[in-house]
XYZ file of C-alpha atoms in Angstrom:
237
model
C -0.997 16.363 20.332
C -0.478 13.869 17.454
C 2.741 12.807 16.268
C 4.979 15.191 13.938
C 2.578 17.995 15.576
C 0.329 17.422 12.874
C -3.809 18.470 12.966
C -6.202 15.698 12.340
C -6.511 15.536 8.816
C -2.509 15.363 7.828
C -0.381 13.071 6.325
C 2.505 12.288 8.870
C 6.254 13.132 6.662
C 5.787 10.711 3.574
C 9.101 9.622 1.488
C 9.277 8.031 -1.255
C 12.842 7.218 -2.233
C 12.700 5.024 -5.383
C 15.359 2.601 -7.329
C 16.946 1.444 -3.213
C 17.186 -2.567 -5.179
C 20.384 -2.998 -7.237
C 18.847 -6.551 -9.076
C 14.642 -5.744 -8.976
C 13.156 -4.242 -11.902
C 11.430 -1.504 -9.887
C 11.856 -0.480 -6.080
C 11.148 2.023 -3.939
C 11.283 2.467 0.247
C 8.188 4.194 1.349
C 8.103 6.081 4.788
C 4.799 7.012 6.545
C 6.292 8.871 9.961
C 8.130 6.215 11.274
C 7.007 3.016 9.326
C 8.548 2.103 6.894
C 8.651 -0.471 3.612
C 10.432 -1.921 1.760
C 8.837 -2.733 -1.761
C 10.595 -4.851 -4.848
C 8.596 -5.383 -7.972
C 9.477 -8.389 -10.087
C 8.342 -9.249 -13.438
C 8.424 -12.301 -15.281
C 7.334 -13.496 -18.873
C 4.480 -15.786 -17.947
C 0.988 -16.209 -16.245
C -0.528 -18.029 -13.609
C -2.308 -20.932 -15.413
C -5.938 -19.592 -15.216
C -4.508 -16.882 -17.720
C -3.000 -18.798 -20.010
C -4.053 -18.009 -23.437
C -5.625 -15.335 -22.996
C -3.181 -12.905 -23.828
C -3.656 -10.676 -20.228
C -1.031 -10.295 -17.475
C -1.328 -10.123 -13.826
C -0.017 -8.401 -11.031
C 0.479 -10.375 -7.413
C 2.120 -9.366 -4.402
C 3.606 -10.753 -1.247
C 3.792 -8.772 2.300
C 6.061 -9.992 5.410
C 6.917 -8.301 8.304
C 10.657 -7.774 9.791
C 11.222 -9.668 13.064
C 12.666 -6.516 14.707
C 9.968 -4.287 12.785
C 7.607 -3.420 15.962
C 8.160 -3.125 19.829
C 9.315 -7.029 20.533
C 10.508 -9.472 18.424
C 7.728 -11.719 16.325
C 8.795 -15.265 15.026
C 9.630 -15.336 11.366
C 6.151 -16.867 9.473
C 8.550 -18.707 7.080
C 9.972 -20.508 10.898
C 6.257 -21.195 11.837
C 5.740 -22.948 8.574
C 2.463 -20.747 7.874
C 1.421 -16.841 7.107
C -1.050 -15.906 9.493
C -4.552 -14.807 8.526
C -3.194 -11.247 8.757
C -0.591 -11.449 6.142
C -2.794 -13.042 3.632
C -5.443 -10.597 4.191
C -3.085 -7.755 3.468
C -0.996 -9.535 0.528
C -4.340 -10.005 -0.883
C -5.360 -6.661 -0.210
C -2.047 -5.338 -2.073
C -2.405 -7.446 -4.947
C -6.131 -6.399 -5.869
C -5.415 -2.458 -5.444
C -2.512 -3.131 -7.609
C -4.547 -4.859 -10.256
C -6.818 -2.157 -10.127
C -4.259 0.053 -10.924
C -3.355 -1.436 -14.339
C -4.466 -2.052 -17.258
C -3.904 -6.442 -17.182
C -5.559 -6.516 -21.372
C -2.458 -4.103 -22.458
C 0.449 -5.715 -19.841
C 0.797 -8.851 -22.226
C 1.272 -12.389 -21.031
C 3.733 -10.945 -17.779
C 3.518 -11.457 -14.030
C 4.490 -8.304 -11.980
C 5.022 -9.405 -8.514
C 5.050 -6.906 -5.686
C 7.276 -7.997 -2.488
C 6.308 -5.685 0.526
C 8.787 -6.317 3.278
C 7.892 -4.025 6.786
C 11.406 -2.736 8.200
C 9.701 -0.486 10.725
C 6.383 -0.450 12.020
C 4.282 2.035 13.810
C 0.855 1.953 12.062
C -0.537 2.091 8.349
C 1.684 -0.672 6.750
C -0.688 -1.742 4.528
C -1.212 2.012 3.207
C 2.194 2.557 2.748
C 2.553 -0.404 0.861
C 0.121 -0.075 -1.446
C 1.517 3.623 -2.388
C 4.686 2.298 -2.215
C 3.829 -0.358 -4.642
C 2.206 1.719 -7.282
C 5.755 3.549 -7.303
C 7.679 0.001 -8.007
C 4.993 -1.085 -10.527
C 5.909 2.627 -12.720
C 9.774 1.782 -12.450
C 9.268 -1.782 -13.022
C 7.511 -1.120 -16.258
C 10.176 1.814 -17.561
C 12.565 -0.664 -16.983
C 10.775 -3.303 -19.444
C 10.474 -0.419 -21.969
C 14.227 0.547 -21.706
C 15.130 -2.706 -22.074
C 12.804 -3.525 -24.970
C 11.188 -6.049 -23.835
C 8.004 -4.045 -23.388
C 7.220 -1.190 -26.759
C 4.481 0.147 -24.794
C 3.660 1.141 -21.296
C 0.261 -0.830 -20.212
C -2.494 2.032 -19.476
C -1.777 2.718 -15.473
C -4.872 4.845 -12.916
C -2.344 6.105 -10.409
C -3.761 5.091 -6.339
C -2.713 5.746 -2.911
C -3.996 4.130 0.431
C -4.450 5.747 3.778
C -6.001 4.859 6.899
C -8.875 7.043 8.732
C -10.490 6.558 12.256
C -11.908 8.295 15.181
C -10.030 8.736 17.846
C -11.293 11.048 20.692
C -14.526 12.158 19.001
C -12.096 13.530 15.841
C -11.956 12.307 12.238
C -7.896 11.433 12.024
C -6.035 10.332 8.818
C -3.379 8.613 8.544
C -3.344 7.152 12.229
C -0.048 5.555 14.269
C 0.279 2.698 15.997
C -0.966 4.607 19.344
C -3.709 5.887 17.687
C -4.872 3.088 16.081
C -4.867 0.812 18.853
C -7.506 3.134 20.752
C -9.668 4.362 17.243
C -13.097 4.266 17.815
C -13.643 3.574 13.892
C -10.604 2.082 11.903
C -10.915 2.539 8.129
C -8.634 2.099 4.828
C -9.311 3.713 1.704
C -7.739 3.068 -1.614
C -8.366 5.448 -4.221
C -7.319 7.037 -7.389
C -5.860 10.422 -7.568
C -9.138 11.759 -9.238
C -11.441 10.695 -6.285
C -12.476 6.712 -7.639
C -12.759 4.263 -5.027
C -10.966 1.113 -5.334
C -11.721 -0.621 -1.778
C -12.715 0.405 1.573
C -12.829 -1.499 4.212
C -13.965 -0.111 7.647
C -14.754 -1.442 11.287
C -16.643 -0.031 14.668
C -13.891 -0.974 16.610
C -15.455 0.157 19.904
C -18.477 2.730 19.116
C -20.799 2.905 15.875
C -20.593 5.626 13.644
C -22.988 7.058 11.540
C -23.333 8.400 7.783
C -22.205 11.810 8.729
C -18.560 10.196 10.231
C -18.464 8.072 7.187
C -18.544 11.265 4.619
C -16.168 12.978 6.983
C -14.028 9.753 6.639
C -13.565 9.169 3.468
C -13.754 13.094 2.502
C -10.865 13.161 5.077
C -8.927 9.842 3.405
C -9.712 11.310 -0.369
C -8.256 14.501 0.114
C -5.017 12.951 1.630
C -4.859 10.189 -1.063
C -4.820 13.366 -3.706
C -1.689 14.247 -1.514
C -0.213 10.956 -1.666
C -0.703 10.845 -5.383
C 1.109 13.924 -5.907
C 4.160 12.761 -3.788
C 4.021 9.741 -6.523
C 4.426 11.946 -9.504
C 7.650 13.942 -7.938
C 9.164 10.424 -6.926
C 8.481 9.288 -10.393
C 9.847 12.525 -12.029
């Protein structure tokens, strides 16, 4: 049986519960099951250098992990001195989807910068992040416009991320930590609500898997990301 009872192609409980920051322009605290994330979105009225001049904006994000946010306590990366490979990998990750998600020529010369903090981990904190982070990138913007500083909201493609394996012979979305330690085939899809892929990245953890399991995969991870997309729009109501 899979956790929350669920069959193999559902979402575990997602929440969304938006504005949790008193001082960041847009927040939101995203809950897959039991992970959960924290997400801030910052903006600021300049560019990194490469863009200077050119009259675009850019959207970067940062992603950290709690000590206490899995089974045993992990060192704080800012104590070690260094992020692991990990962290930049997903940061990275974060930051593209995001950028994919707006519309940079219409943001104007302004940084939005995501900061994905995990409070609770059991699987998918990557996904959650980057549908959390679409969420804080909407308020963020309002914000701007409410304010005046921004007459115009930049043109957004709303996304969602989910991840998809086999586990047991079955196509599963939206695995847990127990599950995706033992996946056969560990994927992540980012998409748009309308079905437009933004990345996927997928691995053969343990078996290969052919193009039949892929369709089913990403059929599987599409569908759900239409879910998540919706659950976006009533947060954002």
């Amino acid at each position: 049986m899979r956790s929350f009872q669920r069959g193999a192609l559902d979402l575990r409980p997602v929440i969304l519960t938006p504005g949790v920051s008193r001082y960041a322009e847009g927040s939101v605290q995203v809950e897959f099951g039991n992970t959960k994330v924290l997400i801030t979105c910052s903006t600021e009225e300049r560019v990194p250098p490469h863009l200077m001049g050119k009259g675009t904006g850019w959207v970067t994000a940062e992603y950290g992990m709690l000590p206490r946010a899995t089974h045993t306590r992990n060192h704080r990366e800012a104590a070690k001195g260094k992020q692991t490979g990990r962290t930049m990998e997903i940061q990275r990750l974060i930051g593209r989807s995001l950028r994919a998600a707006v519309d940079l020529s219409t943001l104007g010369p302004r940084t939005l910068t995501l900061d994905c903090d995990v409070l609770q981990a059991d699987g998918g904190t990557r996904t959650a992040s980057i549908t959390g982070a679409y969420v804080a990138v909407v308020l963020a913007l309002r914000s701007l416009q409410k304010q005046g500083t921004l007459t115009k909201q930049p043109k957004l493609t709303p996304m969602a991320a989910v991840s998809v394996g086999v586990v047991n012979g079955e196509v599963r979305v939206d695995l847990d930590y127990e599950e995706d330690s033992k996946a056969d085939v560990d994927l992540n899809i980012v998409a748009t609500g309308d079905g437009r892929m933004v990345e996927v990245q997928g691995t053969a953890e343990h078996q290969l898997f052919d193009r039949k399991t892929m369709d089913a995969m990403l059929d599987g991870g599409l569908a759900a990301i239409h879910q998540l997309v919706a659950a976006q729009a009533k947060a954002l109501e």
